[in-house]
């Protein structure tokens, strides 16, 4: 199964537009070889009804279960709104909200407790050394995550410099070969932290300037299990093309 995750970020601006975009892509749930996961802003999670085949995810959540945490959203709330997934550790939150690996670790453990599949983003910024950053992020974000839970996590290699809309970095996609090297590095690190067996089982996606032209190359050439899409997921036609190109691969 190939994973296609749409991160709508803080778009669109009205529930009417969100509904329209969702209606354009809802049929992708029927594709046999692709699991399509839509991560809209929180206020839109409830405007799609209860879609059966297409999956929903949050773009973030809080590390505590409930209580006096103004402005936060709990894992249980996401579950209640029909989410199966939650994106964690996105570089934009690291950048604008000061999220540390320790904070992400707390959120990840709470997500697992709530029965959500964390989609954990990792990646270096422009000028940083990929291996150095990935090993530190993996070690800290996965601290105290048990062996039997590691398989429930989806990892995304999303180098900050490759994000299309990013203020930092070139916004150019990473080459499939480099995404492959990063994923091999992730597996090597995980085999030290856990075991080779588990490292081989973990699902790794690529994110950063993915579009209909390049999406399939990350699965075919880089041998990854899918892609995380930002900007191109806001265009229903482009996103459908991405989904179909992935579906045709297997
Ligand atoms: P773009 O696909 O717009 O580069 O965004 C990537 C991203 O940040 C997805 O989480």
Coordinates of C-alpha atoms and ligand atoms in Angstrom, one line a residue:
X1 CA 0.0 0.0 0.0
X2 CA 1.3 3.5 -0.9
X3 CA 0.4 6.4 1.3
X4 CA -0.6 9.7 0.0
X5 CA -0.9 12.4 2.6
X6 CA -2.4 15.9 1.9
X7 CA -1.3 18.6 4.3
X8 CA -3.6 21.5 3.6
X9 CA -1.7 23.7 6.1
X10 CA -3.8 26.9 6.8
X11 CA -5.9 26.6 3.6
X12 CA -8.5 27.2 2.3
X13 CA -10.2 30.0 4.1
X14 CA -13.8 28.9 4.2
X15 CA -15.6 25.7 4.9
X16 CA -17.4 26.1 1.6
X17 CA -14.0 26.0 -0.3
X18 CA -12.8 23.1 1.9
X19 CA -15.9 21.1 1.1
X20 CA -15.5 21.9 -2.6
X21 CA -11.9 20.7 -2.6
X22 CA -12.8 17.6 -0.7
X23 CA -15.6 16.8 -3.1
X24 CA -13.1 16.9 -6.0
X25 CA -10.9 14.3 -4.4
X26 CA -13.2 12.1 -2.3
X27 CA -13.3 9.5 -5.1
X28 CA -9.6 8.8 -4.7
X29 CA -10.6 6.7 -1.7
X30 CA -11.6 4.0 -4.2
X31 CA -8.0 3.6 -5.5
X32 CA -6.9 0.1 -4.6
X33 CA -3.2 0.6 -4.1
X34 CA -3.2 4.0 -2.4
X35 CA -4.3 5.1 1.1
X36 CA -5.3 8.8 0.8
X37 CA -5.2 10.8 4.0
X38 CA -6.4 14.4 4.1
X39 CA -5.2 16.6 6.8
X40 CA -7.2 19.8 6.7
X41 CA -7.2 22.6 9.3
X42 CA -9.0 21.5 12.5
X43 CA -12.3 23.6 11.9
X44 CA -12.9 21.7 8.6
X45 CA -12.5 18.2 10.0
X46 CA -16.2 18.0 10.7
X47 CA -17.5 19.4 7.4
X48 CA -16.9 16.3 5.3
X49 CA -19.5 14.0 7.0
X50 CA -18.0 10.6 7.7
X51 CA -16.0 9.7 4.6
X52 CA -15.6 6.0 4.4
X53 CA -12.7 5.2 2.1
X54 CA -10.7 8.5 2.3
X55 CA -8.9 8.9 5.7
X56 CA -8.6 12.0 7.8
X57 CA -5.7 13.3 9.9
X58 CA -5.0 16.2 12.1
X59 CA -2.1 18.6 11.4
X60 CA -1.1 18.7 15.1
X61 CA -2.3 17.8 18.6
X62 CA -1.4 18.4 22.2
X63 CA 0.7 16.2 24.4
X64 CA -1.8 16.2 27.4
X65 CA -5.0 14.3 27.3
X66 CA -7.3 17.2 28.4
X67 CA -7.5 20.2 30.7
X68 CA -6.6 23.9 30.9
X69 CA -4.6 24.2 27.7
X70 CA -6.0 27.2 25.8
X71 CA -6.0 26.8 22.0
X72 CA -5.0 23.2 22.0
X73 CA -6.6 20.1 20.5
X74 CA -6.4 16.7 22.0
X75 CA -5.9 13.3 20.4
X76 CA -9.2 12.1 21.6
X77 CA -10.9 15.1 19.9
X78 CA -9.2 14.1 16.7
X79 CA -10.4 10.5 17.1
X80 CA -13.9 11.7 17.8
X81 CA -13.9 13.7 14.6
X82 CA -13.0 10.6 12.6
X83 CA -9.2 11.0 12.3
X84 CA -7.0 8.0 12.1
X85 CA -3.8 9.9 11.6
X86 CA -2.0 13.0 12.9
X87 CA 1.0 14.9 11.4
X88 CA 3.6 15.6 14.1
X89 CA 6.9 17.5 14.1
X90 CA 6.3 19.5 11.0
X91 CA 9.2 21.9 10.3
X92 CA 6.8 24.8 10.1
X93 CA 5.7 24.2 13.7
X94 CA 9.3 23.7 14.7
X95 CA 10.1 27.1 13.0
X96 CA 7.1 29.2 14.0
X97 CA 5.9 27.6 17.3
X98 CA 9.3 26.6 18.7
X99 CA 8.5 22.9 18.8
X100 CA 11.4 20.9 20.1
X101 CA 12.0 17.2 19.7
X102 CA 11.0 16.7 23.3
X103 CA 7.6 18.4 22.7
X104 CA 7.2 16.2 19.6
X105 CA 8.1 13.1 21.6
X106 CA 5.3 14.0 24.1
X107 CA 2.8 14.4 21.3
X108 CA 3.8 11.2 19.6
X109 CA 3.3 9.2 22.7
X110 CA -0.1 10.7 23.4
X111 CA -1.1 10.1 19.8
X112 CA -0.2 6.4 20.1
X113 CA -2.2 6.2 23.4
X114 CA -5.2 7.7 21.6
X115 CA -5.0 5.2 18.8
X116 CA -3.9 7.7 16.2
X117 CA -1.1 6.8 13.7
X118 CA 1.6 9.5 14.0
X119 CA 3.0 10.8 10.7
X120 CA 6.3 12.1 12.0
X121 CA 8.2 14.6 10.0
X122 CA 12.0 14.7 10.0
X123 CA 14.5 16.6 8.0
X124 CA 17.4 19.0 7.9
X125 CA 17.4 22.7 7.1
X126 CA 19.5 24.2 4.4
X127 CA 23.2 23.9 5.2
X128 CA 22.7 21.3 7.9
X129 CA 24.1 17.8 7.7
X130 CA 21.3 15.3 6.9
X131 CA 22.6 12.4 9.0
X132 CA 23.5 14.5 12.0
X133 CA 20.0 16.0 12.1
X134 CA 18.0 12.8 11.4
X135 CA 19.8 10.7 14.0
X136 CA 19.2 13.4 16.7
X137 CA 15.5 13.9 15.7
X138 CA 14.9 10.1 15.7
X139 CA 16.6 9.5 19.0
X140 CA 14.7 12.3 20.8
X141 CA 11.3 12.1 19.1
X142 CA 11.1 8.3 19.6
X143 CA 12.4 8.4 23.2
X144 CA 10.6 5.8 25.3
X145 CA 8.5 4.6 22.4
X146 CA 8.3 0.8 22.8
X147 CA 9.4 -1.7 20.3
X148 CA 5.9 -2.9 19.7
X149 CA 4.8 0.6 18.9
X150 CA 7.4 1.6 16.4
X151 CA 5.6 -0.2 13.5
X152 CA 2.5 2.0 14.2
X153 CA 4.4 5.2 13.2
X154 CA 4.9 6.6 9.7
X155 CA 8.0 8.6 9.2
X156 CA 8.4 11.3 6.6
X157 CA 11.7 12.6 5.3
X158 CA 10.9 16.2 4.5
X159 CA 14.0 18.3 4.2
X160 CA 13.1 21.9 5.2
X161 CA 14.9 23.3 2.1
X162 CA 12.7 21.3 -0.2
X163 CA 9.3 22.7 0.9
X164 CA 7.8 24.7 -2.0
X165 CA 6.2 27.4 0.0
X166 CA 8.9 27.7 2.6
X167 CA 10.5 31.0 3.5
X168 CA 13.7 29.1 4.3
X169 CA 15.4 27.1 1.6
X170 CA 15.3 26.8 -2.1
X171 CA 11.9 25.1 -2.4
X172 CA 13.3 22.6 -4.9
X173 CA 12.4 18.9 -4.6
X174 CA 15.0 16.5 -3.2
X175 CA 16.3 14.1 -5.9
X176 CA 14.9 10.5 -5.5
X177 CA 18.4 9.2 -5.0
X178 CA 19.0 11.6 -2.1
X179 CA 15.6 10.7 -0.6
X180 CA 16.7 7.0 -0.9
X181 CA 20.0 7.8 0.9
X182 CA 18.1 9.6 3.7
X183 CA 15.7 6.7 4.1
X184 CA 18.6 4.2 4.3
X185 CA 20.1 6.4 7.0
X186 CA 16.8 6.4 8.9
X187 CA 16.7 2.6 8.7
X188 CA 20.3 2.3 9.9
X189 CA 19.6 4.6 12.9
X190 CA 16.5 2.6 13.7
X191 CA 18.3 -0.7 13.6
X192 CA 20.6 0.6 16.3
X193 CA 17.8 2.1 18.4
X194 CA 15.5 -0.9 17.9
X195 CA 16.4 -3.8 15.6
X196 CA 17.1 -4.4 12.0
X197 CA 13.9 -6.3 11.7
X198 CA 11.8 -3.4 12.9
X199 CA 13.9 -0.9 10.9
X200 CA 13.0 -2.8 7.7
X201 CA 9.3 -2.7 8.5
X202 CA 8.9 1.0 9.2
X203 CA 7.1 3.0 6.5
X204 CA 9.0 6.1 5.2
X205 CA 7.5 8.7 3.0
X206 CA 9.0 11.7 1.3
X207 CA 7.7 15.3 1.5
X208 CA 8.8 18.6 -0.2
X209 CA 7.7 20.0 -3.5
X210 CA 5.9 16.8 -4.5
X211 CA 3.8 17.2 -7.6
X212 CA 2.2 15.0 -10.3
X213 CA 5.5 15.0 -12.3
X214 CA 7.8 13.7 -9.5
X215 CA 5.5 11.8 -7.0
X216 CA 5.9 8.4 -8.5
X217 CA 9.7 8.6 -8.6
X218 CA 9.9 8.7 -4.8
X219 CA 8.1 5.3 -4.7
X220 CA 9.6 3.7 -7.8
X221 CA 13.2 5.0 -7.6
X222 CA 13.6 5.9 -4.0
X223 CA 11.6 2.8 -2.9
X224 CA 9.6 4.8 -0.3
X225 CA 6.1 4.0 0.9
X226 CA 4.5 7.2 -0.3
X227 CA 4.5 11.0 -0.2
X228 CA 3.4 14.0 1.9
X229 CA 2.0 16.8 -0.3
X230 CA 1.6 20.4 0.7
X231 CA 0.9 23.0 -2.1
X232 CA -0.1 20.5 -4.8
X233 CA -2.8 19.0 -2.5
X234 CA -4.8 22.3 -2.7
X235 CA -5.4 21.7 -6.4
X236 CA -7.9 19.0 -6.8
X237 CA -6.9 18.0 -10.3
X238 CA -3.1 18.0 -9.6
X239 CA -3.7 16.0 -6.4
X240 CA -5.8 13.4 -8.3
X241 CA -3.1 13.1 -10.9
X242 CA -0.6 12.4 -8.1
X243 CA -2.9 9.7 -6.6
X244 CA -3.5 8.0 -10.0
X245 CA 0.3 8.0 -10.7
X246 CA 0.9 6.3 -7.5
X247 CA -1.9 3.8 -8.0
X248 CA -0.6 2.8 -11.4
X249 CA 2.7 1.8 -10.0
X250 CA 1.8 -1.3 -8.1
Ligands
LIG1 P1 5.0 21.5 -0.4 O1 4.5 20.2 -1.0 O2 4.2 22.7 -0.7 O3 6.5 21.6 -0.7 O4 4.9 21.3 1.2 C1 5.5 20.2 1.8 C2 5.0 20.1 3.2 O5 5.4 20.9 4.0 C3 4.0 19.0 3.5 O6 3.9 18.8 4.8

